[in-house]
XYZ file of C-alpha atoms in Angstrom:
510
model
C 14.473 -56.538 -17.490
C 12.198 -53.323 -18.763
C 10.889 -51.827 -15.191
C 7.293 -51.745 -17.063
C 6.898 -54.436 -18.179
C 5.654 -56.596 -15.154
C 2.854 -53.706 -14.308
C 2.254 -53.945 -17.742
C 1.455 -57.676 -17.772
C -0.449 -57.606 -15.101
C -2.680 -55.040 -16.875
C -3.779 -56.602 -19.809
C -4.315 -60.135 -18.158
C -6.704 -57.929 -16.152
C -8.443 -56.862 -18.904
C -8.231 -53.566 -18.017
C -6.167 -50.511 -18.861
C -3.315 -48.899 -16.800
C -4.813 -45.797 -14.616
C -1.414 -43.864 -13.975
C 2.382 -44.243 -14.314
C 3.960 -46.816 -12.168
C 5.855 -44.244 -10.335
C 4.202 -41.460 -8.381
C 6.200 -38.381 -9.655
C 8.156 -35.913 -7.204
C 7.114 -32.656 -6.628
C 9.049 -30.244 -4.615
C 7.572 -26.835 -3.197
C 10.189 -24.335 -1.499
C 9.103 -21.482 0.268
C 9.960 -18.163 0.159
C 9.852 -14.783 1.618
C 9.152 -12.640 -1.627
C 8.183 -11.898 -5.023
C 10.493 -12.860 -7.986
C 10.767 -10.172 -9.880
C 12.498 -10.856 -13.099
C 13.801 -14.199 -14.936
C 16.395 -12.611 -17.007
C 19.145 -12.998 -15.098
C 20.825 -10.316 -17.149
C 18.558 -7.806 -15.225
C 17.815 -9.189 -11.611
C 19.180 -7.212 -8.613
C 17.729 -10.091 -6.068
C 19.397 -13.467 -5.021
C 16.063 -14.976 -4.311
C 14.940 -14.363 -8.364
C 18.758 -15.039 -9.514
C 17.521 -18.834 -6.968
C 14.578 -19.191 -9.370
C 16.587 -18.052 -12.440
C 19.154 -20.932 -11.957
C 16.752 -23.883 -12.340
C 16.323 -23.351 -15.756
C 19.164 -21.236 -16.957
C 22.984 -21.581 -16.720
C 26.054 -20.030 -17.245
C 30.160 -20.930 -18.474
C 30.546 -21.751 -14.604
C 29.055 -21.739 -11.282
C 29.532 -22.377 -7.918
C 29.243 -26.207 -5.974
C 27.816 -25.903 -2.669
C 30.757 -24.974 -0.928
C 30.796 -21.547 -3.224
C 33.867 -23.251 -5.615
C 34.103 -22.018 -9.043
C 33.357 -24.972 -11.416
C 32.685 -25.220 -14.635
C 29.254 -25.688 -16.262
C 29.052 -24.626 -20.326
C 32.667 -24.212 -20.457
C 34.956 -27.102 -20.627
C 38.637 -25.464 -20.181
C 40.126 -21.801 -20.856
C 43.136 -20.285 -21.554
C 43.992 -16.492 -20.705
C 47.231 -14.761 -21.845
C 49.785 -13.694 -19.552
C 48.290 -9.722 -19.269
C 44.265 -10.732 -18.104
C 43.183 -9.592 -21.507
C 42.196 -12.116 -23.154
C 40.138 -15.904 -22.175
C 39.108 -18.109 -24.887
C 36.803 -20.586 -23.850
C 36.526 -24.425 -24.972
C 32.083 -25.062 -25.168
C 30.461 -27.864 -23.582
C 28.991 -30.078 -27.170
C 25.650 -31.671 -27.423
C 24.110 -29.191 -25.349
C 20.656 -27.939 -26.456
C 18.515 -24.796 -24.961
C 15.051 -26.114 -24.130
C 13.014 -25.050 -27.039
C 16.135 -26.873 -29.114
C 18.175 -24.160 -30.401
C 21.561 -25.777 -30.150
C 24.307 -24.211 -27.400
C 27.090 -22.387 -28.839
C 29.757 -19.947 -29.212
C 27.125 -18.054 -31.544
C 24.730 -18.581 -28.458
C 26.999 -17.092 -25.710
C 28.426 -13.999 -28.191
C 24.649 -13.128 -28.261
C 24.484 -13.090 -24.713
C 26.827 -11.659 -23.714
C 26.867 -8.708 -26.275
C 23.559 -8.027 -24.567
C 24.643 -7.958 -21.510
C 28.255 -6.038 -21.947
C 25.769 -3.050 -23.773
C 25.244 -0.116 -21.618
C 22.111 1.027 -24.044
C 20.228 -1.919 -22.844
C 20.390 -0.985 -19.110
C 20.554 -4.388 -17.738
C 20.852 -4.265 -14.000
C 24.220 -6.636 -14.199
C 26.157 -4.910 -16.985
C 29.084 -4.480 -14.700
C 30.017 -8.181 -14.664
C 30.735 -7.501 -17.849
C 31.683 -4.394 -18.101
C 35.424 -4.802 -19.026
C 34.354 -7.152 -22.103
C 35.669 -5.071 -25.564
C 35.118 -7.694 -27.979
C 33.659 -11.293 -28.141
C 34.874 -13.616 -31.330
C 33.522 -16.514 -32.303
C 36.456 -19.127 -32.766
C 34.289 -22.138 -33.847
C 31.316 -24.234 -32.852
C 32.768 -25.089 -29.632
C 35.173 -22.538 -29.165
C 34.765 -18.470 -27.773
C 37.444 -15.242 -27.456
C 36.679 -13.170 -25.230
C 38.795 -9.734 -25.797
C 39.034 -7.216 -22.849
C 39.309 -3.544 -22.670
C 41.480 -3.656 -19.146
C 43.444 -6.783 -17.308
C 40.757 -8.647 -15.320
C 41.832 -11.538 -13.052
C 38.537 -12.522 -11.773
C 36.477 -12.441 -15.201
C 35.761 -16.786 -14.343
C 34.127 -15.653 -10.796
C 32.215 -12.618 -12.919
C 31.119 -15.174 -15.709
C 29.910 -17.930 -12.621
C 27.661 -15.116 -11.087
C 23.325 -15.700 -12.023
C 24.124 -13.046 -13.701
C 25.763 -14.008 -16.561
C 23.871 -17.235 -17.050
C 22.875 -17.782 -21.066
C 19.329 -17.742 -22.747
C 18.316 -19.323 -26.167
C 19.379 -16.991 -28.614
C 15.632 -17.588 -30.447
C 14.103 -16.825 -26.952
C 15.796 -13.483 -26.954
C 14.600 -12.486 -30.590
C 11.376 -13.900 -30.193
C 10.395 -12.624 -26.670
C 12.810 -9.148 -27.092
C 12.378 -7.206 -23.431
C 9.602 -9.893 -22.318
C 12.858 -12.117 -22.055
C 11.769 -12.252 -18.510
C 8.395 -13.479 -18.212
C 9.956 -16.253 -20.943
C 12.439 -18.027 -19.459
C 14.892 -20.339 -22.002
C 17.976 -21.643 -21.146
C 19.675 -25.028 -20.663
C 19.718 -25.809 -17.095
C 17.465 -29.250 -15.484
C 14.438 -27.723 -15.064
C 12.101 -25.834 -18.251
C 9.670 -23.284 -17.634
C 5.908 -23.522 -17.043
C 4.657 -20.726 -15.458
C 4.469 -17.590 -13.138
C 2.218 -16.081 -11.853
C 1.830 -13.363 -9.383
C 3.372 -14.947 -6.092
C 4.013 -18.890 -7.929
C 6.631 -20.321 -10.916
C 6.026 -23.330 -11.761
C 9.027 -25.271 -13.368
C 9.338 -29.174 -14.529
C 12.193 -31.681 -15.354
C 14.085 -31.222 -18.302
C 14.594 -35.338 -19.697
C 17.182 -33.627 -22.319
C 19.063 -32.345 -19.484
C 23.163 -33.001 -20.888
C 24.041 -34.120 -17.144
C 22.986 -38.056 -17.198
C 20.120 -39.207 -14.331
C 19.537 -35.468 -13.133
C 17.507 -34.248 -12.428
C 15.542 -36.409 -10.140
C 12.617 -33.686 -8.920
C 9.184 -33.868 -11.879
C 7.722 -30.211 -10.635
C 9.255 -28.087 -8.693
C 6.960 -25.431 -7.740
C 8.456 -22.068 -6.218
C 5.861 -20.186 -3.962
C 6.555 -16.816 -2.213
C 4.484 -16.389 1.616
C 6.214 -13.186 3.223
C 4.702 -13.762 6.717
C 6.605 -16.288 8.266
C 4.216 -17.765 10.632
C 2.414 -19.163 6.875
C 6.140 -20.297 5.440
C 6.744 -22.466 8.486
C 2.776 -24.039 8.238
C 3.931 -25.012 5.273
C 6.256 -27.342 6.258
C 4.848 -28.433 9.461
C 2.375 -29.735 7.029
C 4.336 -30.767 4.270
C 2.908 -28.806 2.166
C 6.578 -27.673 1.259
C 10.223 -29.077 1.268
C 12.004 -26.479 2.153
C 11.637 -23.133 3.114
C 13.876 -20.084 3.630
C 14.659 -17.950 5.767
C 13.628 -19.787 8.998
C 12.287 -17.259 11.266
C 14.726 -17.595 14.147
C 12.312 -17.933 16.943
C 10.958 -20.548 15.471
C 14.111 -22.745 15.272
C 13.030 -24.562 18.231
C 10.054 -25.931 16.535
C 12.354 -27.667 13.551
C 14.494 -29.177 15.639
C 11.619 -30.684 17.765
C 10.046 -32.223 15.025
C 11.476 -35.671 13.808
C 10.465 -35.261 10.148
C 12.804 -31.351 9.491
C 15.760 -30.428 9.146
C 17.371 -27.181 11.008
C 20.429 -25.377 8.264
C 22.411 -23.270 10.058
C 24.974 -22.349 8.042
C 27.596 -18.979 8.023
C 26.986 -16.813 4.613
C 28.604 -13.685 3.105
C 25.109 -11.900 2.980
C 25.350 -8.135 4.451
C 22.934 -6.724 5.903
C 23.667 -2.338 5.848
C 21.314 1.040 5.711
C 22.332 2.325 3.179
C 22.213 5.995 3.513
C 22.335 8.913 0.504
C 25.470 11.049 1.056
C 24.335 13.507 -1.111
C 21.652 14.484 1.048
C 21.565 16.137 3.930
C 21.456 15.793 6.886
C 23.057 12.154 5.305
C 26.294 14.310 3.184
C 27.787 15.216 6.816
C 29.999 11.923 7.768
C 30.297 13.251 11.124
C 25.805 12.338 11.163
C 27.050 8.782 9.083
C 28.943 7.822 12.383
C 26.586 8.783 14.730
C 23.617 6.282 13.611
C 26.716 3.561 13.090
C 27.685 4.152 17.413
C 23.538 4.691 17.962
C 22.924 1.711 17.069
C 23.620 -1.707 19.430
C 24.917 -4.078 17.011
C 25.048 -7.049 19.621
C 21.304 -6.333 20.259
C 20.528 -6.115 16.803
C 22.179 -9.844 16.200
C 20.017 -10.742 19.064
C 17.028 -9.300 18.108
C 16.546 -9.380 14.820
C 18.218 -12.981 14.349
C 17.801 -14.094 17.667
C 22.022 -14.441 17.734
C 21.863 -16.300 14.203
C 23.696 -13.296 12.877
C 27.841 -11.981 13.261
C 29.294 -8.489 12.718
C 30.421 -7.076 9.520
C 33.641 -5.865 10.836
C 34.166 -3.877 7.364
C 32.700 -2.938 4.453
C 33.008 -6.832 2.761
C 32.002 -10.198 5.150
C 34.114 -11.970 6.657
C 34.637 -15.226 4.615
C 35.160 -12.940 0.811
C 38.495 -12.699 -0.604
C 40.546 -9.426 0.186
C 38.259 -8.997 3.567
C 40.241 -6.512 6.076
C 38.511 -6.626 9.920
C 39.055 -2.996 10.719
C 40.897 -1.443 13.507
C 38.506 1.126 14.967
C 34.752 -0.705 15.349
C 32.126 1.601 16.125
C 30.428 -0.124 19.082
C 27.961 0.960 20.642
C 27.778 4.423 22.190
C 25.382 7.233 22.551
C 27.401 9.774 24.355
C 29.761 9.844 21.149
C 25.992 9.544 19.112
C 24.851 12.387 20.424
C 27.972 14.386 20.139
C 28.978 13.674 16.668
C 25.165 15.089 15.851
C 25.139 18.097 17.457
C 28.733 18.912 16.436
C 27.314 18.143 12.661
C 24.694 20.780 13.966
C 21.642 18.524 14.700
C 21.565 18.921 18.540
C 18.029 17.322 18.809
C 18.065 14.691 15.718
C 16.287 14.771 12.270
C 13.392 12.850 10.981
C 13.867 10.840 8.202
C 12.270 8.083 5.774
C 13.853 4.831 5.491
C 12.388 1.327 3.669
C 12.671 -1.859 2.924
C 11.652 -4.931 1.678
C 7.787 -5.746 3.102
C 9.041 -9.473 4.431
C 8.465 -9.970 8.271
C 12.388 -10.373 8.816
C 12.717 -7.054 7.263
C 10.025 -5.353 8.749
C 11.594 -6.317 12.355
C 15.155 -5.215 10.954
C 14.023 -1.827 10.261
C 11.565 -1.496 13.243
C 14.753 -2.702 15.224
C 17.199 0.341 13.715
C 13.954 2.982 13.887
C 14.052 2.282 17.720
C 17.785 2.640 18.468
C 18.166 6.051 16.595
C 15.199 7.511 18.224
C 17.344 6.914 21.636
C 19.257 10.012 20.223
C 16.644 12.255 18.798
C 16.258 10.709 14.712
C 12.894 9.740 13.746
C 12.480 7.292 11.608
C 9.580 6.432 9.438
C 9.353 3.117 8.455
C 8.121 1.614 4.784
C 8.111 -1.240 3.882
C 7.705 -2.215 0.197
C 7.092 -5.136 -2.015
C 10.079 -6.123 -3.696
C 8.825 -4.828 -7.173
C 7.859 -1.560 -5.770
C 11.289 -1.345 -4.283
C 13.104 -2.070 -7.299
C 10.765 0.367 -9.207
C 11.371 2.994 -6.581
C 15.068 2.553 -6.390
C 15.815 2.070 -10.564
C 13.409 4.715 -11.856
C 15.510 7.683 -11.470
C 17.708 9.008 -14.193
C 19.929 11.790 -12.376
C 20.833 11.501 -8.471
C 19.494 14.598 -7.801
C 16.273 12.835 -8.571
C 16.574 10.093 -6.281
C 14.197 10.078 -3.024
C 15.952 7.347 -1.471
C 17.294 8.516 2.013
C 17.635 5.432 3.797
C 17.578 1.786 2.395
C 17.385 -0.791 4.247
C 18.614 -3.902 2.197
C 21.440 -6.840 2.025
C 23.678 -8.038 -0.154
C 25.725 -11.143 -1.368
C 28.653 -11.089 -3.394
C 27.714 -14.224 -5.841
C 31.323 -13.944 -7.524
C 32.718 -15.143 -3.772
C 35.247 -11.910 -5.044
C 35.875 -8.357 -3.522
C 35.340 -6.920 -6.150
C 31.463 -7.321 -6.586
C 31.158 -7.318 -3.031
C 32.308 -3.533 -3.566
C 31.819 -1.637 -6.969
C 28.500 -2.375 -7.533
C 27.318 -0.794 -4.119
C 30.491 1.516 -3.326
C 32.138 2.607 -6.615
C 30.903 6.373 -7.719
C 30.631 5.684 -11.195
C 28.165 3.024 -10.160
C 25.045 5.345 -9.392
C 21.209 3.475 -9.930
C 19.985 3.037 -12.642
C 23.654 1.600 -13.514
C 24.196 -0.364 -10.261
C 23.749 -0.396 -6.678
C 25.463 2.652 -5.591
C 21.845 3.451 -3.569
C 23.837 5.626 -0.960
C 25.395 7.686 -3.973
C 28.440 7.430 -2.370
C 31.569 9.077 -4.171
C 35.142 8.605 -3.201
C 38.509 9.494 -4.950
C 40.007 7.294 -3.084
C 37.753 4.415 -2.814
C 37.053 4.729 -6.433
C 41.025 5.109 -7.502
C 41.415 1.477 -5.183
C 38.345 -0.489 -6.746
C 39.775 0.301 -9.987
C 43.280 -0.944 -9.186
C 41.740 -3.623 -8.150
C 39.704 -4.826 -11.378
C 42.904 -3.717 -13.307
C 45.429 -6.377 -12.467
C 45.349 -10.092 -11.935
C 48.234 -9.772 -9.057
C 46.966 -10.978 -6.446
C 49.184 -8.710 -3.600
C 48.483 -5.643 -5.881
C 44.351 -6.827 -5.733
C 44.823 -7.514 -1.950
C 46.409 -3.751 -1.203
C 43.641 -2.394 -3.249
C 40.701 -3.834 -1.384
C 42.483 -3.038 2.066
C 42.668 0.980 0.767
C 38.764 1.194 -0.168
C 37.461 -0.955 2.871
C 39.693 1.281 5.088
C 38.239 4.509 3.240
C 34.653 3.463 3.001
C 35.062 2.251 6.950
C 35.815 5.835 7.832
C 33.478 7.828 5.833
C 30.652 5.558 6.712
C 27.863 5.396 3.968
C 26.205 2.583 5.497
C 24.755 1.672 9.340
C 26.844 -1.895 9.238
C 24.935 -4.062 10.511
C 25.603 -7.572 10.535
C 25.876 -11.106 8.529
C 23.094 -12.771 8.878
C 23.295 -16.500 9.331
C 21.880 -18.793 6.854
C 18.527 -20.526 8.577
C 16.142 -22.512 6.622
C 14.138 -25.944 7.298
C 13.348 -28.400 4.688
C 11.526 -31.961 4.875
C 14.837 -34.813 5.635
C 13.044 -36.417 2.931
C 14.561 -33.771 0.881
C 18.471 -34.598 -0.339
C 20.417 -33.147 -2.905
C 19.018 -29.251 -2.323
C 21.713 -26.868 -1.203
C 21.399 -23.476 0.593
C 24.607 -21.697 -0.221
C 26.805 -18.916 1.259
C 25.194 -15.983 -0.889
C 21.683 -16.818 0.063
C 21.244 -19.056 -3.447
C 19.415 -22.434 -3.683
C 20.953 -25.177 -5.381
C 18.223 -27.781 -6.927
C 19.811 -29.517 -9.660
C 20.679 -32.482 -7.514
C 17.722 -32.439 -5.637
C 16.012 -35.510 -4.791
C 13.104 -36.823 -2.212
C 13.164 -40.089 -0.843
């Protein structure tokens, strides 16, 4: 029986029109720590904006809630023996939100755009090895690479490789970041300075999904305000949950705590091209001057672990370094004196203006003051920080001295944990090497790692890279945070995954 039949009959018998829908709309509100920067996945360099884009857009592959690779717009693939040619069979009967059919030409348009260095897209490195895209037919595309690359599908699963409607790309051009049109479970409604609204895609290709009618993503940088939204049910999910407020969530029988390991590395990048950070002894000294256990306790209330190499332990090919930078102020002072800074120095450190970032920067400031290093801390709104990092053409023009930041390798592979951040050919605005770090041994190892599909050879290459990076210390290696979030118990199917991203395709409100 049609479920609307009885209400409709009752309305007619009463001689009145129905006042509204038979079922209340399911509206989900998510409290975010920062502003969304753009909705063009190819040009996003923060996980939060990737999560926002993922509500509307998809790639050939993705990751499930356990960070396992799963097919999305690709159904299957084949690859040649040298890992230089991949052919994908695409999902049929899928349309973009504007009615444009999803097909091989749409994939080609997007991948050619992403791979072209002239477009200066922040995620270009995902497809930097792409030499040619060949449309075989509407549902088949071949990617020909300039060199072997065994982790291509992991790269294609990264949010940066999600696919726009080619019609939208043509219509909106450089403004595509404010007009996203994808194939995902939700459709774009509006985006103001601190609020993104999306609505259910009634023509979504996965049967029975999505179950939520409207999703609102709202930026609320202040921790107390976010937790208040959760407690009053103004929001049904907030992240990150301030560690000091964990007990508040645990004490509320309407709420649920999420506490899970992550692949989010926290560090301070030091500009190795500028004094005093061009001396590795200075960089090593700053690592010895930070009590990493105290960092975890003070900044994360213990909900964090060590960053014991250049990449977190849950990333593929991670190698724990034997000589850790244990807390040792005497050694830190000796190294500074040896480098010519017996009385320390002054420098600026900047980072995001969210509560956790400010707390982390203040902790580093306090710790380094013990060895005479006087830091000026500059919290920046996300867009301002992005402009400061990416608004330079040449390394010598960079104003960065120290940047407090973090990174989650959303491909799940060591390549994406190292190459965008520490490859000598990856300075901004090309990639994310804000430390302006270059070492020939590291560069060769990173290039070997991406140049083969042989697992053993990749493992050895990344071992060499991590060992040298750890010795050179272009970062202050701070820690790996736990994923902490709070949610309503009425919310199900909403996932906070290891890279810090959000998945809400299966979300439902009971």
